[in-house]
Coordinates of N, CA, C and O in Angstrom, one line a residue:
M115 N -0.7 -29.4 9.0 CA 0.7 -29.6 8.4 C 0.5 -29.5 6.9 O -0.4 -30.2 6.4
T116 N 1.3 -28.9 6.2 CA 1.2 -28.8 4.7 C 2.4 -29.6 4.1 O 3.4 -29.8 4.7
R117 N 2.2 -30.0 2.8 CA 3.2 -30.8 2.1 C 3.9 -29.8 1.2 O 3.3 -28.7 0.9
P118 N 5.1 -30.1 0.8 CA 5.9 -29.2 0.0 C 5.3 -28.8 -1.3 O 5.4 -27.6 -1.8
D119 N 4.3 -29.6 -1.9 CA 3.8 -29.2 -3.1 C 2.3 -28.6 -3.0 O 1.7 -28.4 -4.0
D120 N 2.0 -28.2 -1.8 CA 0.7 -27.6 -1.7 C 0.7 -26.2 -2.3 O 1.7 -25.4 -2.1
V121 N -0.4 -25.8 -2.9 CA -0.6 -24.5 -3.4 C -1.8 -23.9 -2.9 O -2.9 -24.5 -2.9
L122 N -1.6 -22.6 -2.4 CA -2.8 -21.9 -1.9 C -3.0 -20.7 -2.9 O -2.1 -20.1 -3.4
A123 N -4.3 -20.4 -3.2 CA -4.6 -19.3 -4.1 C -5.5 -18.4 -3.3 O -6.5 -18.9 -2.5
F124 N -5.3 -17.1 -3.5 CA -6.2 -16.1 -2.8 C -6.7 -15.1 -3.8 O -6.0 -14.7 -4.8
K125 N -7.9 -14.6 -3.6 CA -8.4 -13.4 -4.2 C -8.0 -12.2 -3.4 O -8.2 -12.2 -2.2
V126 N -7.2 -11.3 -3.9 CA -6.7 -10.1 -3.1 C -7.4 -8.9 -3.6 O -7.3 -8.4 -4.7
H127 N -8.3 -8.4 -2.7 CA -9.1 -7.2 -3.1 C -8.2 -6.0 -2.9 O -7.6 -5.9 -1.9
G128 N -8.1 -5.2 -3.9 CA -7.2 -4.0 -3.9 C -5.9 -4.2 -4.6 O -5.2 -3.3 -4.8
M129 N -5.7 -5.4 -5.2 CA -4.5 -5.6 -6.0 C -4.8 -5.4 -7.4 O -5.5 -6.2 -8.0
D130 N -4.3 -4.3 -8.0 CA -4.7 -4.1 -9.4 C -3.5 -3.4 -10.1 O -3.7 -3.0 -11.3
C131 N -2.3 -3.4 -9.6 CA -1.1 -2.9 -10.4 C 0.2 -3.5 -9.8 O 0.2 -4.2 -8.8
A132 N 1.2 -3.2 -10.5 CA 2.5 -3.9 -10.1 C 3.0 -3.4 -8.7 O 3.8 -4.0 -8.0
E133 N 2.6 -2.1 -8.3 CA 3.0 -1.6 -7.1 C 2.4 -2.4 -5.9 O 3.2 -2.7 -4.9
E134 N 1.2 -2.9 -6.0 CA 0.6 -3.7 -5.0 C 1.3 -5.1 -5.0 O 1.5 -5.6 -3.9
V135 N 1.7 -5.6 -6.1 CA 2.4 -6.9 -6.2 C 3.8 -6.7 -5.5 O 4.2 -7.6 -4.7
A136 N 4.4 -5.6 -5.7 CA 5.7 -5.4 -5.0 C 5.5 -5.4 -3.5 O 6.3 -5.9 -2.8
V137 N 4.5 -4.7 -3.1 CA 4.2 -4.6 -1.6 C 3.9 -6.0 -1.0 O 4.5 -6.4 0.0
L138 N 3.1 -6.8 -1.8 CA 2.8 -8.2 -1.3 C 4.1 -9.0 -1.3 O 4.2 -9.8 -0.4
K139 N 4.9 -8.9 -2.3 CA 6.2 -9.6 -2.2 C 7.0 -9.3 -1.0 O 7.6 -10.2 -0.4
Q140 N 7.1 -8.0 -0.6 CA 7.8 -7.6 0.5 C 7.2 -8.1 1.8 O 7.9 -8.5 2.8
V141 N 5.9 -8.2 1.9 CA 5.3 -8.6 3.2 C 5.0 -10.1 3.3 O 5.3 -10.7 4.3
V142 N 4.5 -10.7 2.2 CA 4.1 -12.1 2.2 C 5.3 -13.0 1.9 O 5.5 -14.1 2.4
G143 N 6.2 -12.5 1.1 CA 7.4 -13.3 0.7 C 8.1 -13.9 1.8 O 8.4 -15.1 1.9
P144 N 8.6 -13.1 2.8 CA 9.4 -13.6 3.9 C 8.5 -14.6 4.7 O 9.1 -15.6 5.3
L145 N 7.2 -14.4 4.7 CA 6.4 -15.3 5.6 C 6.3 -16.7 4.9 O 6.2 -17.8 5.6
V146 N 6.3 -16.8 3.6 CA 6.2 -18.1 3.0 C 7.6 -18.7 2.5 O 7.5 -19.8 1.8
G147 N 8.7 -18.1 2.8 CA 9.9 -18.6 2.3 C 10.5 -18.0 1.2 O 11.5 -18.5 0.6
G148 N 10.1 -16.9 0.7 CA 10.7 -16.1 -0.4 C 9.7 -15.7 -1.5 O 8.7 -16.3 -1.7
E149 N 10.1 -14.8 -2.2 CA 9.3 -14.2 -3.3 C 9.1 -15.2 -4.4 O 8.1 -15.2 -5.1
D150 N 10.0 -16.2 -4.5 CA 9.9 -17.1 -5.6 C 8.7 -18.1 -5.4 O 8.4 -18.9 -6.3
R151 N 8.1 -18.1 -4.2 CA 7.0 -19.0 -3.9 C 5.7 -18.2 -4.1 O 4.6 -18.8 -3.8
L152 N 5.8 -17.1 -4.7 CA 4.5 -16.3 -5.0 C 4.4 -16.1 -6.5 O 5.4 -15.9 -7.2
A153 N 3.1 -16.1 -6.9 CA 2.8 -15.8 -8.3 C 1.5 -15.0 -8.3 O 0.7 -15.1 -7.4
F154 N 1.4 -14.1 -9.3 CA 0.3 -13.2 -9.3 C -0.3 -13.1 -10.7 O 0.3 -13.1 -11.7
D155 N -1.6 -13.0 -10.7 CA -2.4 -12.7 -11.8 C -3.2 -11.4 -11.5 O -4.2 -11.4 -10.9
I156 N -2.6 -10.3 -12.0 CA -3.2 -9.0 -11.7 C -4.6 -8.8 -12.2 O -5.4 -8.2 -11.6
L157 N -4.8 -9.3 -13.5 CA -6.2 -9.0 -14.1 C -7.3 -9.7 -13.3 O -8.4 -9.2 -13.2
N158 N -7.0 -10.8 -12.6 CA -8.0 -11.5 -11.8 C -7.8 -11.3 -10.3 O -8.5 -11.9 -9.6
A159 N -6.9 -10.4 -10.0 CA -6.5 -10.2 -8.5 C -6.3 -11.4 -7.7 O -6.7 -11.6 -6.7
K160 N -5.4 -12.3 -8.3 CA -5.2 -13.6 -7.8 C -3.7 -13.7 -7.4 O -2.8 -13.4 -8.1
M161 N -3.5 -14.2 -6.2 CA -2.1 -14.5 -5.6 C -2.1 -16.0 -5.4 O -2.9 -16.6 -4.7
I162 N -1.0 -16.6 -5.9 CA -0.8 -18.0 -5.7 C 0.4 -18.3 -4.9 O 1.5 -17.7 -5.2
V163 N 0.3 -19.0 -3.8 CA 1.4 -19.2 -2.9 C 1.7 -20.8 -2.9 O 0.8 -21.6 -2.7
T164 N 3.0 -21.0 -3.2 CA 3.4 -22.4 -3.0 C 4.1 -22.6 -1.7 O 5.0 -21.9 -1.3
T165 N 3.5 -23.4 -0.9 CA 3.9 -23.5 0.5 C 5.1 -24.3 0.7 O 5.4 -25.3 -0.1
R166 N 5.9 -24.1 1.7 CA 7.1 -25.0 2.1 C 6.6 -25.9 3.2 O 5.5 -25.7 3.8
P167 N 7.4 -27.0 3.6 CA 6.9 -27.8 4.7 C 6.7 -27.0 5.9 O 7.5 -26.1 6.3
H168 N 5.7 -27.4 6.6 CA 5.3 -26.6 7.9 C 5.1 -25.1 7.7 O 5.5 -24.3 8.5
G169 N 4.7 -24.8 6.5 CA 4.5 -23.3 6.1 C 3.3 -22.7 6.8 O 2.6 -23.3 7.6
P170 N 3.2 -21.4 6.6 CA 2.1 -20.7 7.3 C 0.7 -21.2 6.9 O 0.5 -21.6 5.8
A171 N -0.2 -21.0 7.8 CA -1.6 -21.3 7.5 C -2.2 -20.1 6.7 O -1.7 -19.1 6.6
E172 N -3.4 -20.4 6.1 CA -4.1 -19.5 5.3 C -4.4 -18.2 6.1 O -4.3 -17.0 5.6
A173 N -4.7 -18.4 7.4 CA -5.0 -17.2 8.2 C -3.9 -16.3 8.4 O -4.0 -15.1 8.4
A174 N -2.7 -16.9 8.5 CA -1.5 -16.0 8.7 C -1.2 -15.2 7.4 O -0.8 -14.0 7.5
I175 N -1.4 -15.8 6.3 CA -1.2 -15.2 5.0 C -2.3 -14.0 4.8 O -1.9 -12.9 4.4
T176 N -3.5 -14.3 5.2 CA -4.6 -13.3 5.0 C -4.3 -12.1 6.0 O -4.6 -11.0 5.6
R177 N -3.7 -12.3 7.2 CA -3.4 -11.3 8.1 C -2.3 -10.5 7.6 O -2.2 -9.3 7.6
A178 N -1.3 -11.1 6.9 CA -0.2 -10.3 6.3 C -0.6 -9.5 5.2 O -0.2 -8.3 5.1
V179 N -1.5 -10.0 4.4 CA -2.1 -9.2 3.3 C -2.9 -8.0 3.9 O -2.8 -6.9 3.4
A180 N -3.6 -8.3 4.9 CA -4.4 -7.2 5.6 C -3.5 -6.1 6.1 O -3.9 -4.9 6.1
S181 N -2.3 -6.4 6.5 CA -1.4 -5.3 7.1 C -1.0 -4.4 5.9 O -0.5 -3.3 6.2
T182 N -1.2 -4.7 4.7 CA -0.9 -3.9 3.6 C -2.0 -2.9 3.2 O -1.8 -2.1 2.3
G183 N -3.2 -3.1 3.8 CA -4.3 -2.3 3.4 C -5.2 -3.1 2.3 O -6.2 -2.5 1.9
M184 N -4.8 -4.2 1.9 CA -5.6 -5.0 1.0 C -6.3 -6.2 1.8 O -6.0 -6.3 3.0
R185 N -7.2 -6.9 1.1 CA -7.8 -8.0 1.8 C -7.7 -9.2 1.0 O -8.0 -9.2 -0.2
A186 N -7.4 -10.4 1.6 CA -7.3 -11.7 0.8 C -8.4 -12.7 1.4 O -8.7 -12.7 2.6
E187 N -8.8 -13.4 0.5 CA -9.8 -14.5 0.8 C -9.4 -15.7 -0.1 O -8.9 -15.5 -1.2
P188 N -9.7 -17.0 0.4 CA -9.4 -18.1 -0.5 C -10.0 -18.0 -1.9 O -11.2 -17.5 -2.0
W189 N -9.3 -18.4 -2.9 CA -9.8 -18.3 -4.2 C -10.9 -19.3 -4.5 O -10.8 -20.4 -4.0
Q190 N -11.9 -18.8 -5.2 CA -13.0 -19.7 -5.6 C -13.1 -19.5 -7.1 O -13.1 -18.4 -7.6
E191 N -13.2 -20.7 -7.8 CA -13.3 -20.7 -9.2 C -14.6 -20.0 -9.6 O -15.5 -19.9 -8.9
R192 N -14.7 -19.5 -10.8 CA -15.9 -18.8 -11.3 C -17.1 -19.6 -11.2 O -18.2 -19.0 -10.9
G193 N -17.1 -20.9 -11.3 CA -18.3 -21.7 -11.2 C -18.7 -21.9 -9.8 O -19.9 -22.2 -9.5
A194 N -17.8 -21.7 -8.8 CA -18.2 -21.9 -7.4 C -19.0 -20.7 -6.9 O -19.0 -19.6 -7.5
V195 N -19.7 -20.9 -5.9 CA -20.6 -19.9 -5.3 C -19.6 -19.0 -4.6 O -19.0 -19.3 -3.6
A196 N -19.5 -17.7 -5.0 CA -18.6 -16.8 -4.4 C -19.3 -15.8 -3.4 O -20.5 -15.6 -3.6
A197 N -18.7 -15.4 -2.4 CA -19.3 -14.5 -1.4 C -19.5 -13.2 -2.2 O -18.7 -12.7 -2.9
E198 N -20.6 -12.6 -2.0 CA -21.0 -11.4 -2.7 C -20.2 -10.2 -2.1 O -20.1 -10.1 -0.9
S199 N -19.6 -9.5 -3.0 CA -18.8 -8.4 -2.6 C -19.7 -7.2 -2.3 O -20.7 -7.1 -2.9
T200 N -19.2 -6.4 -1.3 CA -20.0 -5.2 -0.9 C -19.9 -4.1 -1.9 O -18.9 -4.1 -2.8
F201 N -20.7 -3.1 -1.7 CA -20.6 -1.9 -2.6 C -19.2 -1.3 -2.4 O -18.6 -0.8 -3.4
W202 N -18.7 -1.3 -1.2 CA -17.5 -0.6 -1.0 C -16.3 -1.3 -1.6 O -15.4 -0.6 -2.2
E203 N -16.3 -2.6 -1.7 CA -15.3 -3.4 -2.4 C -15.4 -3.2 -3.9 O -14.3 -3.1 -4.5
R204 N -16.6 -3.1 -4.5 CA -16.8 -2.9 -5.9 C -16.6 -1.5 -6.3 O -15.9 -1.2 -7.4
R205 N -17.0 -0.5 -5.5 CA -17.0 0.9 -6.1 C -16.2 1.9 -5.1 O -16.3 3.0 -5.2
G206 N -15.5 1.4 -4.1 CA -14.9 2.3 -3.1 C -13.9 3.2 -3.7 O -13.9 4.4 -3.5
R207 N -13.0 2.7 -4.6 CA -12.0 3.5 -5.3 C -12.7 4.6 -6.1 O -12.3 5.8 -6.1
T208 N -13.6 4.2 -6.9 CA -14.3 5.1 -7.8 C -15.1 6.2 -7.0 O -15.0 7.4 -7.3
T209 N -15.7 5.7 -6.0 CA -16.5 6.7 -5.1 C -15.5 7.7 -4.4 O -15.8 8.9 -4.4
L210 N -14.5 7.2 -3.8 CA -13.5 8.2 -3.2 C -12.8 9.0 -4.2 O -12.5 10.2 -3.9
S211 N -12.5 8.6 -5.4 CA -11.9 9.4 -6.4 C -12.8 10.5 -6.8 O -12.4 11.7 -7.0
A212 N -14.1 10.2 -7.1 CA -15.1 11.2 -7.4 C -15.3 12.2 -6.2 O -15.4 13.4 -6.5
A213 N -15.3 11.6 -5.0 CA -15.5 12.5 -3.9 C -14.4 13.5 -3.8 O -14.5 14.7 -3.4
S214 N -13.2 13.0 -4.0 CA -12.0 13.8 -4.0 C -12.0 15.0 -4.9 O -11.8 16.1 -4.7
G215 N -12.4 14.6 -6.2 CA -12.5 15.6 -7.3 C -13.6 16.6 -6.9 O -13.4 17.9 -7.1
L216 N -14.8 16.2 -6.4 CA -15.9 17.1 -6.1 C -15.5 18.0 -4.9 O -15.9 19.2 -4.9
L217 N -14.8 17.4 -3.9 CA -14.4 18.3 -2.8 C -13.4 19.3 -3.2 O -13.4 20.5 -2.7
L218 N -12.4 19.0 -4.2 CA -11.4 19.9 -4.6 C -12.2 21.1 -5.4 O -11.9 22.2 -5.2
V219 N -13.1 20.7 -6.3 CA -13.9 21.7 -7.1 C -14.7 22.6 -6.1 O -14.7 23.8 -6.2
G220 N -15.3 21.9 -5.1 CA -16.2 22.6 -4.1 C -15.3 23.6 -3.3 O -15.7 24.7 -3.0
G221 N -14.1 23.1 -3.0 CA -13.2 24.0 -2.2 C -12.8 25.2 -3.0 O -12.7 26.4 -2.5
F222 N -12.5 25.0 -4.3 CA -12.0 26.1 -5.2 C -13.2 27.1 -5.4 O -13.1 28.3 -5.3
L223 N -14.4 26.6 -5.6 CA -15.5 27.5 -5.9 C -15.9 28.2 -4.6 O -16.3 29.4 -4.7
T224 N -15.8 27.6 -3.5 CA -16.0 28.2 -2.2 C -15.0 29.3 -2.0 O -15.3 30.4 -1.5
H225 N -13.7 29.0 -2.3 CA -12.6 30.0 -2.2 C -13.0 31.2 -3.1 O -12.8 32.4 -2.7
V226 N -13.4 31.0 -4.4 CA -13.8 32.1 -5.3 C -14.9 32.9 -4.7 O -14.9 34.2 -4.7
A227 N -15.9 32.2 -4.2 CA -17.1 32.9 -3.7 C -16.7 33.8 -2.5 O -17.2 35.0 -2.3
M228 N -15.8 33.3 -1.6 CA -15.5 34.0 -0.4 C -14.5 35.1 -0.7 O -14.4 36.2 0.0
A229 N -13.6 35.0 -1.7 CA -12.6 36.0 -2.1 C -13.2 37.0 -2.9 O -12.7 38.2 -3.0
G230 N -14.2 36.8 -3.6 CA -14.9 37.8 -4.5 C -14.8 37.5 -6.0 O -15.7 37.8 -6.7
N231 N -13.6 37.0 -6.4 CA -13.5 36.6 -7.9 C -12.4 35.7 -8.0 O -11.6 35.4 -7.0
V232 N -12.2 35.1 -9.1 CA -11.2 34.1 -9.5 C -9.8 34.7 -9.3 O -8.9 34.0 -8.7
E233 N -9.5 35.9 -9.7 CA -8.1 36.5 -9.6 C -7.7 36.6 -8.2 O -6.6 36.3 -7.8
Q234 N -8.6 37.0 -7.3 CA -8.2 37.1 -5.9 C -8.0 35.7 -5.2 O -7.2 35.5 -4.4
A235 N -8.8 34.8 -5.7 CA -8.7 33.4 -5.1 C -7.5 32.7 -5.7 O -6.8 31.9 -5.0
L236 N -7.2 32.9 -6.9 CA -6.1 32.1 -7.5 C -4.8 32.9 -7.7 O -3.8 32.3 -7.4
G237 N -4.8 34.1 -7.9 CA -3.6 34.9 -8.2 C -3.0 35.7 -7.1 O -1.9 36.2 -7.3
S238 N -3.6 35.8 -6.0 CA -3.0 36.7 -5.0 C -1.8 36.2 -4.4 O -0.9 36.9 -4.0
E239 N -1.6 34.9 -4.3 CA -0.3 34.4 -3.7 C 0.9 34.7 -4.5 O 1.9 35.1 -4.0
G240 N 0.7 34.6 -5.9 CA 1.9 34.8 -6.7 C 2.2 36.3 -6.9 O 3.3 36.7 -7.2
L241 N 1.3 37.2 -6.5 CA 1.5 38.6 -6.8 C 2.0 39.3 -5.4 O 2.1 40.4 -5.4
G242 N 2.1 38.5 -4.4 CA 2.6 39.0 -3.2 C 1.5 39.6 -2.3 O 1.7 40.2 -1.3
L243 N 0.2 39.6 -2.9 CA -0.9 40.1 -2.1 C -1.4 38.9 -1.3 O -1.8 37.9 -1.8
S244 N -1.4 39.0 0.0 CA -1.7 37.9 0.8 C -3.1 38.0 1.5 O -3.5 39.1 1.8
H245 N -3.8 37.0 1.5 CA -5.0 36.9 2.4 C -5.1 35.5 2.8 O -4.5 34.6 2.3
D246 N -5.8 35.3 3.9 CA -5.9 34.0 4.5 C -6.9 33.1 3.7 O -7.9 33.6 3.2
V247 N -6.6 31.9 3.6 CA -7.4 30.9 3.0 C -8.5 30.6 4.0 O -8.1 30.2 5.2
P248 N -9.7 30.8 3.7 CA -10.8 30.6 4.7 C -10.8 29.1 5.3 O -10.4 28.1 4.6
L249 N -11.1 28.9 6.6 CA -11.1 27.6 7.2 C -12.0 26.6 6.5 O -11.6 25.5 6.3
L250 N -13.1 27.0 6.0 CA -14.0 26.1 5.3 C -13.3 25.6 4.0 O -13.4 24.4 3.7
V251 N -12.6 26.4 3.3 CA -11.9 26.0 2.1 C -10.7 25.1 2.5 O -10.5 24.1 1.8
Q252 N -10.1 25.3 3.6 CA -9.0 24.4 4.1 C -9.6 23.0 4.4 O -9.0 22.0 4.1
I253 N -10.7 23.0 5.0 CA -11.4 21.7 5.4 C -11.8 21.0 4.1 O -11.5 19.8 4.0
L254 N -12.3 21.7 3.1 CA -12.6 21.0 1.9 C -11.4 20.5 1.2 O -11.4 19.3 0.6
Y255 N -10.4 21.2 1.1 CA -9.1 20.8 0.4 C -8.5 19.6 1.2 O -8.1 18.7 0.7
G256 N -8.6 19.7 2.5 CA -8.1 18.6 3.3 C -8.9 17.3 3.2 O -8.4 16.2 3.1
A257 N -10.1 17.4 3.1 CA -11.0 16.3 2.8 C -10.8 15.7 1.4 O -10.8 14.5 1.3
A258 N -10.5 16.5 0.5 CA -10.2 16.0 -0.9 C -8.9 15.2 -0.9 O -8.9 14.2 -1.5
I259 N -7.9 15.7 -0.1 CA -6.6 15.0 0.0 C -6.8 13.6 0.7 O -6.3 12.6 0.3
L260 N -7.6 13.6 1.7 CA -7.8 12.4 2.5 C -8.6 11.4 1.6 O -8.2 10.2 1.6
A261 N -9.6 11.9 0.9 CA -10.4 10.9 0.1 C -9.6 10.3 -1.0 O -9.6 9.2 -1.4
G262 N -8.7 11.2 -1.6 CA -7.9 10.7 -2.7 C -6.8 9.8 -2.3 O -6.3 8.9 -3.1
S263 N -6.3 9.9 -1.1 CA -5.2 9.0 -0.6 C -5.6 7.9 0.3 O -4.8 7.1 0.7
W264 N -6.9 7.6 0.4 CA -7.4 6.6 1.4 C -6.9 5.3 1.0 O -6.5 4.5 1.9
F265 N -6.9 4.8 -0.2 CA -6.5 3.5 -0.6 C -5.0 3.4 -0.8 O -4.5 2.3 -0.8
V266 N -4.4 4.6 -1.2 CA -3.0 4.6 -1.6 C -2.1 4.7 -0.4 O -1.1 4.0 -0.3
A267 N -2.5 5.4 0.7 CA -1.6 5.7 1.8 C -1.1 4.4 2.5 O 0.1 4.2 2.8
P268 N -2.0 3.5 2.8 CA -1.5 2.3 3.6 C -0.4 1.5 2.7 O 0.6 1.0 3.3
K269 N -0.7 1.4 1.4 CA 0.3 0.6 0.6 C 1.5 1.4 0.5 O 2.6 0.8 0.4
A270 N 1.5 2.7 0.3 CA 2.7 3.5 0.2 C 3.5 3.4 1.5 O 4.7 3.4 1.5
W271 N 2.8 3.4 2.7 CA 3.5 3.3 4.0 C 4.3 2.0 4.0 O 5.5 2.0 4.4
V272 N 3.7 0.9 3.6 CA 4.3 -0.4 3.7 C 5.5 -0.4 2.7 O 6.6 -0.9 3.1
R273 N 5.4 0.1 1.5 CA 6.4 0.1 0.5 C 7.6 1.0 1.0 O 8.7 0.6 0.8
C274 N 7.4 2.1 1.6 CA 8.4 3.0 2.0 C 9.1 2.5 3.3 O 10.2 2.9 3.5
S275 N 8.5 1.8 4.1 CA 9.0 1.4 5.4 C 9.9 0.1 5.2 O 10.7 -0.1 6.2
A276 N 9.8 -0.6 4.2 CA 10.6 -1.8 4.1 C 11.9 -1.5 3.3 O 11.9 -0.7 2.4
P277 N 13.0 -2.1 3.7 CA 14.2 -1.9 3.0 C 14.3 -2.6 1.6 O 13.5 -3.5 1.4
P278 N 15.0 -2.1 0.6 CA 15.1 -2.8 -0.6 C 15.5 -4.2 -0.5 O 16.3 -4.6 0.4
A279 N 15.1 -5.1 -1.4 CA 15.4 -6.5 -1.3 C 17.0 -6.6 -1.3 O 17.7 -6.0 -2.1
G280 N 17.5 -7.5 -0.5 CA 18.9 -7.7 -0.4 C 19.6 -6.8 0.5 O 20.8 -6.9 0.7
H281 N 18.9 -5.8 1.0 CA 19.6 -4.8 1.9 C 19.1 -4.8 3.3 O 19.2 -3.8 4.0
E282 N 18.6 -5.9 3.8 CA 18.1 -6.0 5.1 C 19.4 -6.1 6.0 O 20.2 -6.9 5.7
P283 N 19.5 -5.5 7.1 CA 20.6 -5.6 8.0 C 20.6 -7.0 8.6 O 19.6 -7.5 9.0
V284 N 21.8 -7.6 8.7 CA 22.0 -9.0 9.2 C 22.8 -9.0 10.4 O 23.0 -10.1 11.0
D285 N 23.5 -8.0 10.8 CA 24.3 -8.0 12.0 C 24.2 -6.8 12.7 O 23.5 -5.8 12.3
D286 N 24.8 -6.6 13.9 CA 24.6 -5.5 14.8 C 25.2 -4.2 14.3 O 24.8 -3.1 14.8
R287 N 26.2 -4.3 13.4 CA 26.7 -3.1 12.9 C 26.0 -2.6 11.6 O 26.4 -1.6 11.1
G288 N 24.9 -3.3 11.3 CA 24.1 -2.8 10.1 C 24.6 -3.3 8.8 O 24.2 -2.8 7.8
R289 N 25.5 -4.3 8.8 CA 26.0 -4.8 7.5 C 24.9 -5.7 6.9 O 24.3 -6.5 7.5
D290 N 24.6 -5.5 5.6 CA 23.6 -6.4 4.9 C 24.3 -7.5 4.1 O 25.4 -7.7 4.2
R291 N 23.4 -8.2 3.4 CA 23.9 -9.4 2.7 C 24.8 -9.0 1.6 O 25.7 -9.8 1.1
C292 N 24.7 -7.8 1.1 CA 25.6 -7.3 0.0 C 27.0 -6.8 0.5 O 27.8 -6.5 -0.2
G293 N 27.1 -6.8 1.9 CA 28.4 -6.3 2.5 C 28.4 -4.8 2.7 O 29.4 -4.3 3.0
C294 N 27.3 -4.1 2.4 CA 27.2 -2.7 2.5 C 27.0 -2.4 4.0 O 26.3 -3.1 4.7
H295 N 27.7 -1.3 4.5 CA 27.5 -0.8 5.8 C 26.4 0.2 5.7 O 26.5 1.2 4.9
R296 N 25.3 0.0 6.4 CA 24.2 1.0 6.3 C 24.0 1.7 7.5 O 24.3 1.2 8.7
R297 N 23.6 2.9 7.4 CA 23.1 3.7 8.6 C 21.8 3.1 9.0 O 20.9 3.0 8.3
V298 N 21.8 2.8 10.3 CA 20.6 2.1 10.8 C 20.2 2.8 12.1 O 20.9 3.5 12.7
V299 N 18.9 2.6 12.4 CA 18.3 3.0 13.7 C 17.7 1.8 14.4 O 17.4 0.8 13.7
R300 N 17.7 1.8 15.6 CA 17.1 0.6 16.3 C 15.6 0.8 16.4 O 15.1 1.8 16.8
G301 N 14.9 -0.1 15.9 CA 13.3 -0.2 15.9 C 12.9 -1.3 16.8 O 13.7 -2.0 17.4
R302 N 11.6 -1.4 16.9 CA 11.1 -2.5 17.8 C 11.4 -3.9 17.2 O 11.4 -4.8 18.0
D303 N 11.7 -4.0 16.0 CA 12.1 -5.2 15.4 C 13.6 -5.4 15.1 O 14.0 -6.2 14.3
G304 N 14.3 -4.7 15.8 CA 15.8 -4.7 15.7 C 16.3 -3.5 14.9 O 15.7 -2.5 15.0
L305 N 17.3 -3.8 14.1 CA 17.9 -2.7 13.3 C 17.0 -2.4 12.1 O 16.6 -3.3 11.4
V306 N 16.8 -1.2 11.9 CA 16.0 -0.7 10.7 C 16.9 0.2 9.9 O 17.4 1.2 10.4
P307 N 17.2 -0.1 8.6 CA 18.1 0.7 7.8 C 17.4 2.0 7.3 O 16.2 2.0 7.1
L308 N 18.2 3.0 7.2 CA 17.8 4.2 6.6 C 18.0 4.0 5.1 O 18.6 3.1 4.6
R309 N 17.4 4.9 4.3 CA 17.4 4.7 2.9 C 18.8 4.8 2.2 O 19.2 4.1 1.3
R310 N 19.6 5.6 2.7 CA 21.0 5.8 2.1 C 22.0 4.9 2.8 O 21.9 4.6 3.9
F311 N 23.0 4.5 2.1 CA 24.0 3.7 2.6 C 25.4 4.0 2.0 O 25.4 4.6 1.0
A312 N 26.4 3.6 2.7 CA 27.8 4.0 2.3 C 28.6 2.7 2.4 O 28.5 2.0 3.5
R313 N 29.5 2.5 1.4 CA 30.4 1.4 1.6 C 31.7 1.9 2.4 O 32.0 3.0 2.3
S314 N 32.2 1.0 3.2 CA 33.4 1.4 3.9 C 34.5 0.5 3.5 O 34.4 -0.5 2.9

């Protein structure tokens, strides 16, 4: 059991900009009683949660953070012995960004080599001269896209799948707290609003 004035602090691996903060507010906010119970220090990747009576345990909060594609662990002050981070945690983004760029360049150079010259590889689509992009080149381009979006895609999915704050449906007809009638679809968690809405 927690007291109203309990404060939990977490190191959030993968939180380095305002977009991740917005995602965490959408996912963790409802769990802890609202976004006003969350504070963030982006430079240190620190999330501070002020718990409510009978609030969620640390494990529930770390699971919610994990659902966003990030990872949370209890905060340890700099003087405390911290768990050593892995190479992937320290250099994963840099490694995948570099791999994405190299795969892209490799795909283009392979395309040039297979097409014969740069003009045929680059300019044939715009001139109406068509040729198939070789399968190897398609694989290299696809791998470049996958590597470049590996860390971004889970966060983007969470951000796009949640309704804007204040527009969650609260009744069976899809009316939200603002009184807007929203077009909704039935999901496994009840009504899920579509992005557009109309007043009636």
